[in-house]
Amino acid sequence: MNTIFERDLEAKGFIDEPIDPTIDIVTEIQQLKKEKNAVILAHYYQESEIQDIADYIGDSLGLSQQAAKTDADIIVFAGVHFMAETAKILSPSKKVLLPDLKAGCSLSDSCPPHLFAKFKEQYPDHMVITYVNCTAELKALSDIVCTSSNAVQIVESLPKEQKIIFGPDRNLGEYVKKKTGRDLVLWNGACMVHEIFSQDKIVDLRAQFPHAKFIAHPECEDHILAQADYIGSTSGMLKFTIEDNAQQYIVATESGILHQMQKASPMKTFIPAPPNNICACNDCPHMKLNTLEKLYNCLYYELPEVDLPMDIVERAKKPIERMLEISEKLGL
Ligand code: 13P
Ligand code: SF4
């Protein structure tokens, strides 16, 4: 990096060029997308205005499936860094852009690859299943990747006697252990957003809304999941609220998903599960780094780009493809 422009990008993680205030940014993004044959993939935790402009909105599994099959030249990933890396691994010839390179993930950060490699050495006869919320380097150390919507099935796809290391999310790992009855060796990582829910406040809220169902993401802690009427990935939770006949839901996950829930079921009420006193809300500070302005600049300048060394792409691709094959076979 040598120009002032590039140095600025390196320091901030996004293009900070002023945008002409007279333009309609949404129309401009649509236009740029067409001109450049670009596709915008957005996670459910993105700001509503980003979700509304996306070509595809989904959970981690759906986003990986889209990234693998798109014929666009450019993928703009409105999500976090590990998601953009996964898209690059699945479509290495495509340009993958992330509106803000600093959109990381506390769960991914809780598992540094060099420490995980040492951990893995202690269990030479174990297979490694990693949750997709991790770096490309960690995926390269794995046998199979999974997401929250297929973790149980991925574990069950292996013979009963197969010993397994599961990482980096200990909460999802505990949930999978319970559902499958398998004894997994867990890495001790967690997501900062899903560990903030207050059990006492949820109990109080349920007393206030006795007809509301409580739904939770499996990244939540065990004592929170124990209270849930439904546990699932973001797309699983969304589907549940569409098909279920309750009228009110208390939702224990990042609050971005409420936008799609409300859109799909406008007559129902969705209440974010209350966090503890330390946190003001259930927003993921990483996911929420992306803005419509950063997305516009990213598409306009085709920067910042997420790139990976070819050997990591090759090694990380196998466990992700294995997950996609199993998911396809199971119709997930
Ligand atoms: P899913 O959307 O796959 O359930 O993942 C949730 C999450 O925490 C993504 O960062
Ligand atoms: Fe990572 Fe949690 Fe944010 Fe998802 S919600 S990106 S797991 S920190």
XYZ file of C-alpha atoms and ligand atoms in Angstrom:
350
model
C 0.000 0.000 0.000
C 1.516 3.332 -0.924
C -0.981 5.974 -2.041
C -2.625 8.134 0.618
C -5.943 6.591 -0.462
C -4.678 3.038 0.134
C -3.017 3.918 3.438
C -6.286 5.462 4.580
C -8.123 2.260 3.634
C -5.605 0.153 5.522
C -5.990 2.249 8.678
C -9.771 2.585 8.671
C -10.777 -0.682 6.981
C -13.211 1.040 4.633
C -13.307 3.701 1.897
C -14.147 6.996 3.497
C -14.586 9.100 0.336
C -17.363 11.675 0.590
C -20.522 10.696 -1.333
C -22.341 13.293 -3.442
C -25.313 14.218 -1.185
C -27.590 14.734 -4.208
C -27.458 11.098 -5.369
C -29.988 8.458 -4.380
C -27.607 5.944 -2.885
C -29.984 2.968 -3.227
C -30.573 3.632 -6.949
C -26.827 4.123 -7.470
C -26.013 0.821 -5.777
C -28.573 -0.968 -7.993
C -27.009 0.657 -11.066
C -23.432 -0.231 -10.053
C -24.511 -3.804 -9.388
C -25.848 -4.129 -12.932
C -22.847 -2.426 -14.586
C -20.325 -4.548 -12.721
C -22.256 -7.834 -12.647
C -22.068 -7.801 -8.867
C -24.220 -9.574 -6.320
C -24.884 -8.435 -2.743
C -25.114 -11.242 -0.182
C -26.294 -10.093 3.227
C -26.570 -11.781 6.596
C -29.744 -11.360 8.677
C -27.788 -9.346 11.259
C -27.127 -6.465 8.849
C -28.854 -3.089 9.116
C -32.388 -3.208 7.636
C -31.485 -0.863 4.771
C -28.673 -3.208 3.711
C -30.958 -6.241 3.934
C -33.487 -4.421 1.736
C -30.977 -3.849 -1.062
C -29.424 -7.331 -1.007
C -29.877 -9.918 -3.768
C -29.857 -12.655 -1.182
C -30.355 -12.528 2.594
C -29.672 -15.598 4.654
C -27.939 -17.521 7.390
C -24.372 -18.758 7.137
C -25.323 -21.961 5.306
C -27.554 -20.211 2.779
C -24.924 -17.533 2.164
C -22.221 -20.181 1.547
C -24.530 -22.017 -0.870
C -25.174 -18.762 -2.761
C -21.473 -17.849 -2.852
C -20.659 -21.274 -4.312
C -23.181 -21.036 -7.138
C -23.288 -17.361 -8.152
C -22.239 -16.415 -11.694
C -21.580 -12.779 -10.715
C -18.061 -11.370 -11.215
C -18.100 -9.535 -7.892
C -19.518 -10.683 -4.558
C -20.179 -7.855 -2.105
C -20.445 -9.544 1.269
C -22.576 -7.596 3.694
C -21.554 -9.563 6.733
C -18.335 -10.189 8.621
C -14.814 -11.161 7.615
C -15.072 -14.947 8.072
C -18.177 -14.961 5.835
C -16.391 -13.065 3.066
C -13.434 -15.462 3.409
C -15.793 -18.424 3.023
C -17.193 -16.852 -0.161
C -13.636 -16.357 -1.489
C -12.725 -19.979 -0.704
C -15.800 -21.225 -2.573
C -15.398 -18.809 -5.502
C -11.651 -18.007 -5.650
C -11.782 -16.539 -9.169
C -14.324 -13.898 -8.095
C -13.616 -10.553 -6.520
C -14.993 -10.632 -2.960
C -15.589 -7.268 -1.304
C -16.396 -6.470 2.323
C -17.720 -2.933 3.054
C -15.616 -2.736 6.244
C -12.569 -4.975 6.623
C -12.707 -4.499 10.391
C -16.036 -6.320 10.614
C -14.624 -9.282 12.530
C -16.192 -11.744 14.962
C -15.555 -12.302 18.683
C -16.228 -16.014 18.285
C -13.697 -16.346 15.484
C -11.205 -14.301 17.560
C -11.677 -16.674 20.491
C -9.899 -19.415 18.545
C -6.438 -18.417 17.269
C -5.336 -21.060 14.713
C -1.855 -21.620 16.241
C -3.408 -22.460 19.639
C -6.054 -24.637 18.041
C -3.337 -26.547 16.143
C -1.660 -27.346 19.505
C -5.033 -28.333 21.026
C -5.680 -30.640 18.072
C -2.279 -32.351 18.569
C -3.526 -33.642 21.945
C -6.263 -35.642 20.184
C -4.584 -37.352 17.214
C -7.395 -39.895 16.713
C -10.179 -37.246 16.611
C -11.809 -35.668 13.584
C -12.200 -31.895 13.649
C -15.560 -30.231 13.012
C -15.432 -26.452 13.050
C -18.311 -24.028 13.145
C -18.141 -21.747 10.098
C -17.606 -18.724 12.421
C -13.815 -19.061 12.331
C -10.871 -17.960 10.193
C -9.931 -19.580 6.885
C -6.757 -20.829 8.591
C -8.829 -22.675 11.171
C -11.026 -24.183 8.478
C -7.818 -25.390 6.810
C -7.087 -27.368 10.023
C -10.533 -29.011 9.949
C -12.104 -32.132 8.470
C -15.630 -30.751 8.128
C -17.165 -27.324 8.623
C -20.712 -26.850 9.921
C -23.160 -24.015 10.542
C -25.809 -23.633 13.216
C -28.408 -25.045 10.830
C -26.582 -28.312 10.140
C -24.209 -28.902 13.102
C -26.342 -31.726 14.539
C -26.653 -33.484 11.167
C -22.939 -33.062 10.366
C -21.983 -34.721 13.667
C -24.558 -37.468 13.074
C -23.143 -38.096 9.586
C -20.003 -39.533 11.212
C -19.907 -43.086 12.630
C -20.886 -43.313 16.334
C -17.425 -44.505 17.378
C -15.678 -41.594 15.618
C -14.073 -39.272 18.182
C -14.682 -35.594 17.442
C -13.208 -32.215 18.372
C -15.776 -29.435 17.978
C -14.898 -25.729 17.930
C -14.812 -22.849 18.369
C -18.261 -22.301 19.980
C -18.663 -24.146 23.296
C -22.378 -23.248 23.529
C -23.228 -24.680 20.125
C -20.976 -27.631 21.012
C -22.896 -28.287 24.251
C -26.180 -28.040 22.349
C -24.958 -30.544 19.722
C -23.730 -32.880 22.486
C -27.220 -32.865 24.021
C -29.027 -33.374 20.718
C -26.772 -36.182 19.473
C -25.745 -37.841 22.745
C -22.132 -37.743 21.456
C -19.168 -36.906 23.643
C -17.451 -34.054 21.798
C -14.171 -32.456 22.841
C -14.988 -28.736 22.889
C -12.900 -25.631 22.268
C -13.781 -22.974 24.843
C -14.946 -20.128 22.560
C -18.117 -18.033 22.505
C -19.958 -15.207 20.747
C -20.135 -11.928 22.682
C -23.690 -11.229 21.460
C -25.215 -14.561 22.452
C -23.684 -14.611 25.928
C -25.305 -11.383 27.121
C -28.886 -12.510 27.641
C -30.256 -12.147 31.145
C -32.102 -15.197 32.431
C -33.913 -13.186 35.140
C -35.076 -10.502 32.724
C -36.289 -13.151 30.268
C -38.323 -14.763 33.055
C -39.823 -11.342 33.921
C -40.599 -10.610 30.265
C -42.279 -13.973 29.826
C -44.470 -13.208 32.829
C -45.404 -9.903 31.172
C -46.177 -11.641 27.829
C -47.497 -15.059 28.894
C -48.596 -15.985 25.348
C -45.241 -15.144 23.744
C -42.989 -17.979 22.613
C -39.318 -17.773 23.482
C -36.993 -18.641 20.593
C -33.199 -18.796 20.810
C -30.064 -19.312 18.733
C -27.866 -22.273 19.755
C -24.924 -19.900 20.336
C -26.761 -18.896 23.553
C -25.742 -20.383 26.879
C -27.294 -23.601 28.104
C -29.427 -21.985 30.859
C -30.992 -19.668 28.242
C -31.593 -22.511 25.775
C -33.228 -24.531 28.560
C -36.107 -21.998 28.589
C -36.647 -21.952 24.801
C -39.745 -23.130 22.923
C -37.645 -23.318 19.763
C -33.863 -23.399 19.139
C -32.417 -22.861 15.673
C -30.223 -20.917 13.282
C -31.365 -17.478 12.135
C -33.172 -18.936 9.115
C -34.628 -21.685 11.312
C -35.977 -19.089 13.751
C -37.420 -17.019 10.911
C -39.129 -20.073 9.392
C -40.490 -21.055 12.811
C -42.116 -17.646 13.349
C -43.730 -17.850 9.892
C -45.137 -21.355 10.348
C -45.996 -21.224 14.053
C -49.356 -19.878 15.204
C -48.309 -17.764 18.204
C -48.672 -13.992 17.855
C -45.761 -12.856 20.017
C -42.137 -13.970 20.175
C -39.219 -13.125 22.446
C -36.136 -13.495 20.274
C -32.713 -14.394 21.726
C -30.260 -13.595 18.972
C -28.820 -10.511 17.264
C -31.635 -8.028 16.685
C -31.108 -7.635 12.883
C -33.208 -10.763 12.265
C -36.301 -8.993 13.636
C -36.489 -6.982 10.403
C -37.185 -10.099 8.307
C -39.466 -11.595 10.962
C -41.563 -8.443 11.041
C -41.621 -8.248 7.219
C -42.741 -11.866 6.891
C -45.350 -11.653 9.662
C -46.455 -8.000 9.932
C -49.311 -8.799 12.318
C -47.071 -10.559 14.861
C -45.027 -8.917 17.615
C -41.298 -9.579 18.001
C -39.494 -8.575 21.169
C -35.697 -8.713 21.448
C -34.677 -10.833 24.444
C -33.310 -8.529 27.161
C -29.551 -8.358 27.644
C -27.829 -8.079 31.033
C -27.212 -4.671 32.603
C -23.780 -4.305 30.991
C -25.190 -4.200 27.435
C -27.611 -1.695 25.960
C -28.862 -3.916 23.112
C -28.383 -7.172 21.190
C -26.513 -5.635 18.264
C -23.335 -7.292 17.032
C -20.755 -4.463 16.938
C -18.943 -6.231 14.084
C -21.966 -6.826 11.863
C -23.155 -3.280 12.439
C -19.874 -1.748 11.181
C -21.234 -2.084 7.643
C -23.351 0.838 6.448
C -25.108 1.673 3.197
C -22.487 4.402 2.547
C -19.592 1.981 3.029
C -21.376 -0.510 0.773
C -21.764 2.114 -1.945
C -18.078 3.138 -1.792
C -17.003 -0.507 -1.695
C -18.908 -1.278 -4.887
C -17.829 1.952 -6.581
C -14.086 1.581 -5.824
C -14.146 -2.255 -5.709
C -12.329 -2.057 -2.385
C -11.665 -3.341 0.262
C -11.151 -6.778 -1.211
C -10.841 -10.014 0.772
C -8.081 -12.202 -0.581
C -6.420 -15.357 0.713
C -3.234 -17.318 -0.035
C -3.960 -20.099 -2.543
C -2.740 -22.887 -0.226
C -5.233 -21.798 2.466
C -8.007 -21.659 -0.145
C -7.163 -25.208 -1.264
C -7.017 -26.619 2.274
C -10.069 -24.766 3.609
C -12.192 -25.626 0.575
C -12.330 -29.379 1.290
C -14.053 -29.180 4.720
C -16.506 -26.552 3.463
C -17.363 -28.561 0.375
C -17.818 -31.633 2.531
C -20.381 -29.697 4.584
C -22.171 -28.509 1.429
C -22.300 -32.059 0.030
C -23.771 -33.477 3.264
C -26.273 -30.590 3.450
C -27.348 -31.147 -0.151
C -27.816 -34.870 0.427
C -30.003 -34.098 3.442
C -31.927 -31.385 1.595
C -30.785 -28.658 4.018
P -26.531 -18.235 11.455
O -27.134 -17.094 10.707
O -25.905 -19.229 10.529
O -27.506 -18.838 12.390
O -25.310 -17.653 12.324
C -25.462 -16.746 13.314
C -24.251 -15.931 13.554
O -23.875 -15.636 14.653
C -23.524 -15.441 12.421
O -22.489 -14.640 12.838
Fe -19.494 -13.221 15.538
Fe -21.415 -13.244 17.345
Fe -21.195 -11.159 15.731
Fe -22.032 -13.536 14.773
S -23.092 -12.250 16.239
S -20.507 -12.163 13.855
S -20.844 -14.944 16.037
S -19.686 -11.809 17.259
